[in-house]
XYZ file of C-alpha atoms in Angstrom:
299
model
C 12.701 16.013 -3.224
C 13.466 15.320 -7.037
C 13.618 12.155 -8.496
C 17.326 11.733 -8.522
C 17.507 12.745 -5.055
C 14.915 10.150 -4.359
C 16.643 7.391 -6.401
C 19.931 8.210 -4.891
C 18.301 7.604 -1.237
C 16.380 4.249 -2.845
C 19.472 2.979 -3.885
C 21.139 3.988 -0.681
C 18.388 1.954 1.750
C 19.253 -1.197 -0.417
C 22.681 -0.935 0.317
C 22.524 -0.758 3.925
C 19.264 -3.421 3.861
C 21.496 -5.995 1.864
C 22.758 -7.772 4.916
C 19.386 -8.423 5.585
C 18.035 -9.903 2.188
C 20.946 -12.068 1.765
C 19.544 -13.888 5.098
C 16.132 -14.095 4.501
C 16.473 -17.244 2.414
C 14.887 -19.409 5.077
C 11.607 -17.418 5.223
C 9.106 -16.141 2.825
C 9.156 -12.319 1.752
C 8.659 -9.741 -0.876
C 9.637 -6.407 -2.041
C 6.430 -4.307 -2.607
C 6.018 -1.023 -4.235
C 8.594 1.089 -4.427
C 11.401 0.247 -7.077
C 9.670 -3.423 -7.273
C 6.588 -1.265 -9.098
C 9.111 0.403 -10.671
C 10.137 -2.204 -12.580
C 6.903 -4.054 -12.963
C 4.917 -1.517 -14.196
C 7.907 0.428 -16.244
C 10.805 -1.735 -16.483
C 13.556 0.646 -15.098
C 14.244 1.968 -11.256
C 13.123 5.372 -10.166
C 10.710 5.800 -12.067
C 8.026 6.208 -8.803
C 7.856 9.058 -6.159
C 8.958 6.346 -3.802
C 12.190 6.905 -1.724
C 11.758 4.137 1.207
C 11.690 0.448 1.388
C 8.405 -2.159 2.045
C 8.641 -5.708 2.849
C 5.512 -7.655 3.072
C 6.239 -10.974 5.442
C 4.005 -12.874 7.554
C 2.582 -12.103 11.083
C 4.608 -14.557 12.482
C 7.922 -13.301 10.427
C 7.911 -10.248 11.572
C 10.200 -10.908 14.837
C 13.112 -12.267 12.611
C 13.099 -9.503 9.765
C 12.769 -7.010 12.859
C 15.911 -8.648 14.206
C 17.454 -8.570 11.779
C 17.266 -4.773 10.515
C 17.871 -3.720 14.149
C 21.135 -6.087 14.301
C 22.444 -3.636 11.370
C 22.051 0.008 13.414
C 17.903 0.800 11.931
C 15.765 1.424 14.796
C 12.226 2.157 15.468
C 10.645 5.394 16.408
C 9.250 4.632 20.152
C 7.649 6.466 22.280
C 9.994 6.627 25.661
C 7.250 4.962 27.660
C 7.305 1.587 27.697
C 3.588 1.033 28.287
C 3.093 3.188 25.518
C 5.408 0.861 23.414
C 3.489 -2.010 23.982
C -0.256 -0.538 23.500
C 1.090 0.998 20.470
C 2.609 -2.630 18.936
C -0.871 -4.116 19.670
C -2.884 -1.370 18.310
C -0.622 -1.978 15.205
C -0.784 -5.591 14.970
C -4.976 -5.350 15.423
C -5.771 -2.403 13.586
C -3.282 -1.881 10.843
C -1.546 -4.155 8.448
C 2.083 -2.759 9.388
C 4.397 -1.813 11.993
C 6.319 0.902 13.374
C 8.717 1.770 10.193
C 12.506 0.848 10.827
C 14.896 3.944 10.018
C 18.780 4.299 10.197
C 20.566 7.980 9.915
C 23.483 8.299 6.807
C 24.614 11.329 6.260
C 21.732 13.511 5.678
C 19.421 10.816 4.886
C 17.091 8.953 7.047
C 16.464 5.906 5.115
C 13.043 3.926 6.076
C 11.562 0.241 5.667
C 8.099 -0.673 6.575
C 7.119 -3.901 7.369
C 3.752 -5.029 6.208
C 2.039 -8.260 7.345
C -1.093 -7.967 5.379
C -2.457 -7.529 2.140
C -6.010 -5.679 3.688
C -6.440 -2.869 5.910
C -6.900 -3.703 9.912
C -10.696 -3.025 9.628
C -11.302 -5.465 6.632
C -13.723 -8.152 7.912
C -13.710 -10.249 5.193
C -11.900 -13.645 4.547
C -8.109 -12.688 4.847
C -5.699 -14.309 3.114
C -2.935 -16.047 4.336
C 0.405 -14.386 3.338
C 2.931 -17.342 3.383
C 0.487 -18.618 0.754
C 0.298 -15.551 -0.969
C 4.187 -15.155 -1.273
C 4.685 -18.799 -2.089
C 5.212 -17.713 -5.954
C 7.661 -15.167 -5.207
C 10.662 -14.376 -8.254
C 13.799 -12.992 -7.637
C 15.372 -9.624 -9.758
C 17.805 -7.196 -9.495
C 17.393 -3.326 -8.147
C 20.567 -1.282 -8.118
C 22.420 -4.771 -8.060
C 21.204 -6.438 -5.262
C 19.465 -9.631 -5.286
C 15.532 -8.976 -3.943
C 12.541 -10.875 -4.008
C 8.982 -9.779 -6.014
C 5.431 -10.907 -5.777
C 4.665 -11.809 -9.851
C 2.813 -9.208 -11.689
C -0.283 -10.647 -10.604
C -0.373 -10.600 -7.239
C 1.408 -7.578 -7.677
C -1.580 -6.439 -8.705
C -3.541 -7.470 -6.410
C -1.700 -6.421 -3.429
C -1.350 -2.153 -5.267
C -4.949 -2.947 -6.060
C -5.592 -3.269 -1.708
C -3.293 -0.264 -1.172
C -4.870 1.853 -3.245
C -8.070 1.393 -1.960
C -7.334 1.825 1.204
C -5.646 4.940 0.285
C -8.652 5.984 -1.075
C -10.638 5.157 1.607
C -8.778 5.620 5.325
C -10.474 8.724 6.670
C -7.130 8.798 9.229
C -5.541 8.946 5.575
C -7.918 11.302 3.763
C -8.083 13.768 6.911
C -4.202 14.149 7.503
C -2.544 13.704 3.970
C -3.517 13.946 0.346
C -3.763 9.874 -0.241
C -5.564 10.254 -3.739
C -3.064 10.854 -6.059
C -2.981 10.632 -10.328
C 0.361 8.057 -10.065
C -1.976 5.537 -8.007
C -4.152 5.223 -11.010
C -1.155 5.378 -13.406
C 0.452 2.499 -11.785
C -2.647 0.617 -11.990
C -2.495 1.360 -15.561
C 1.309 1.024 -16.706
C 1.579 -2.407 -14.002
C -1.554 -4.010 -16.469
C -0.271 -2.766 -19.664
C 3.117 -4.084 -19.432
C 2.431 -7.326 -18.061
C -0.779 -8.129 -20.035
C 0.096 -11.814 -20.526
C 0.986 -12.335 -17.033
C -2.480 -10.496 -15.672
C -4.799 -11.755 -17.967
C -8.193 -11.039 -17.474
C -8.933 -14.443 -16.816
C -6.476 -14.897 -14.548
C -7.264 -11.385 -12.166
C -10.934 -12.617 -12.249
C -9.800 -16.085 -11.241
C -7.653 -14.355 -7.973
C -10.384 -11.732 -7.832
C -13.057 -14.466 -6.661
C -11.013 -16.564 -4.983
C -10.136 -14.248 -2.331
C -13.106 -12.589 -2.416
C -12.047 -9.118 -3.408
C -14.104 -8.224 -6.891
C -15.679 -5.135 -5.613
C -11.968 -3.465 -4.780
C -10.526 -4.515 -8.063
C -13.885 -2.612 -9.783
C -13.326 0.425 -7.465
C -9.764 0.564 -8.235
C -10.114 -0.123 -12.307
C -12.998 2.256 -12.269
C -11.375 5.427 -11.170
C -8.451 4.730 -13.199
C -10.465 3.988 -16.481
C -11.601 8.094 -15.395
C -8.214 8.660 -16.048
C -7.094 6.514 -18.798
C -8.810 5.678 -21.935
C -8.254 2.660 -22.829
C -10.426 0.015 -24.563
C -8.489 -2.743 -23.151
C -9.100 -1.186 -19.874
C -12.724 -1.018 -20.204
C -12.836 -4.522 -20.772
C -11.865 -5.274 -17.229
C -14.305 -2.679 -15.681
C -16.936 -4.421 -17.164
C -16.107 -7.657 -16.271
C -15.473 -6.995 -12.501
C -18.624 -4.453 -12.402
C -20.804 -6.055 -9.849
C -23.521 -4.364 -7.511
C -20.935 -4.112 -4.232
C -18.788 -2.210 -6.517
C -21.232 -0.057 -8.135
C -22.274 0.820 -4.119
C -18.522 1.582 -3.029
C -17.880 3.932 -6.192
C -19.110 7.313 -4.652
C -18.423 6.416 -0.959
C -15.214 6.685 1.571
C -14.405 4.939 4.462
C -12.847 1.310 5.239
C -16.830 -0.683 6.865
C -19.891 0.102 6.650
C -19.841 1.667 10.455
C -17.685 5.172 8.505
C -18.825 4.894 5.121
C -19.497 8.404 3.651
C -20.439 9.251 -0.019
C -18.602 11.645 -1.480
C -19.823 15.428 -2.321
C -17.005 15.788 -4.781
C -15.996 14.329 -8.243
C -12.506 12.409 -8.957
C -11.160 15.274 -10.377
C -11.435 17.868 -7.086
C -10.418 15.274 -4.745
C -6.895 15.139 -6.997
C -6.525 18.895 -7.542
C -7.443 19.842 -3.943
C -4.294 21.002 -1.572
C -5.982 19.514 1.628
C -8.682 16.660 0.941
C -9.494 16.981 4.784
C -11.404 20.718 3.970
C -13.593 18.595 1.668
C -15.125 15.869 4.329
C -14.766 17.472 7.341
C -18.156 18.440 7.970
C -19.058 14.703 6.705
C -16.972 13.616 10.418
C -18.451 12.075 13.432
C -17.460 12.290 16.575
C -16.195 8.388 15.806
C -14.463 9.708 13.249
C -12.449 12.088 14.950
C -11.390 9.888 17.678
C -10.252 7.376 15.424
C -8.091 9.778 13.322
C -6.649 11.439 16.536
C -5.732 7.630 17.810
C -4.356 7.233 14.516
C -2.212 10.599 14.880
C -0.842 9.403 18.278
C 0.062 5.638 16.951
C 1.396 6.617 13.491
C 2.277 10.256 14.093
């Protein structure tokens, strides 16, 4: 799909999701990714492989925004048992940080929005952080016209900084799509550049400690100072370098129970076709049944 395509769908999904954010006003929410990155990170729309809609809102949020987006024709994609509905929805709300995407049929479109309700993957352990409170700075811009709300760039950059490395790490991810990609790292890069003042290296190391997420945030800046030279950039790597991060660096998997170290460099992993034919034989049994649950949840 080329990028006009894809920016003529974008613009599309906010049209028929408009309804929706006008009536959110009562609740806390924000536009991630997407056309929200877009502009963050290069100050004009379409300029990300991104043709769907997310909306981070809390846990207990979801009901009303799900509502709300089914009152105006999307639906989800259920299975036609209703058991299976139900085990599914709790497998979501346990294991993952999002639910079953919304979509709605135009034309020969089928425009999406996913829902997240957390910042971490479902098997972080750590201290999570609550997402009212994280969205409680939100700012409101324009994209294609309508009125949306956007985390500021630095929690902006926190929250691509958790996506990516879960991304980078999901073995259901690794083993059934190509999740390491060059315009993860580029984001990183562009969403840091352009909004130096507002992520100050103070200020990431500040949010980096207080939610307890330094090792991601060196992961994350590490691979992308492979990829962008940058002195600025090197700055931050050394600052959040730290022993946890040094021990992630080579590794894959979301705990410590599927943690795997890599046999190849940065640059295979992003030229490879199918990422799966390089850690196959690094599988478990575990491993497998987790990424065929995954299949039958997610598709």
């Amino acid at each position: 799909m080329n990028n006009n395509i894809m920016m003529y769908k974008s613009r599309l999904t906010y049209k028929e999701i408009e309804p929706v954010l006008q009536d959110l006003s009562a609740i806390k929410y924000s536009i991630i990714k997407g056309e929200a990155l877009s502009v963050a990170a290069y100050n004009a729309t379409g300029m990300r492989t991104s043709s769907d809609v997310d909306i981070l809102v809390s846990r207990k949020n979801l009901r009303i925004i799900e509502k709300k987006l089914s009152d105006i024709g999307f639906e989800k994609q259920y299975s036609d048992d209703i058991v299976t509905q139900r085990t599914n929805r709790a497998f979501m709300l346990s294991h993952s940080h999002q639910t079953t995407p919304f979509y709605i049929q135009k034309s020969i479109f089928k425009l999406s929005v996913d829902l997240n309700f957390d910042i971490f993957w479902g098997e972080y352990t750590g201290k999570r952080v609550d997402v009212d409170d994280f969205l409680s700075d939100t700012t409101e811009i324009e994209i294609y016209g309508y009125k949306v709300k956007v985390l500021p760039p630095l929690k902006a950059m926190v929250q691509l900084i958790l996506h990516h490395y879960k991304d980078m790490n999901s073995i259901f991810l690794l083993a059934t799509r190509n999740s390491i990609k060059f315009d993860m790292f580029k984001d990183i890069y562009y969403l840091l550049k352009n909004n130096i003042n507002c992520i100050s290296l103070d200020d990431l190391y500040d949010i980096g400690l207080e939610y307890d997420i330094m090792p991601y945030i060196y992961y994350v800046l590490y691979y992308t100072g492979l990829l962008f030279k940058d002195k600025l950039l090197d700055e931050y790597i050394s600052a959040f370098k730290t022993s946890d991060g040094e021990s992630l660096i080579n590794c894959y998997g979301l705990n410590k129970f599927e943690r795997h170290e890599w046999k190849y460099d940065l640059k295979t992993r992003l030229e490879t076709k199918n990422i799966y034919e390089l850690i196959k034989n690094d599988l478990t049994d575990n491993d497998k049944k987790k990424i065929q649950i995954n299949k039958e949840v997610f598709g």
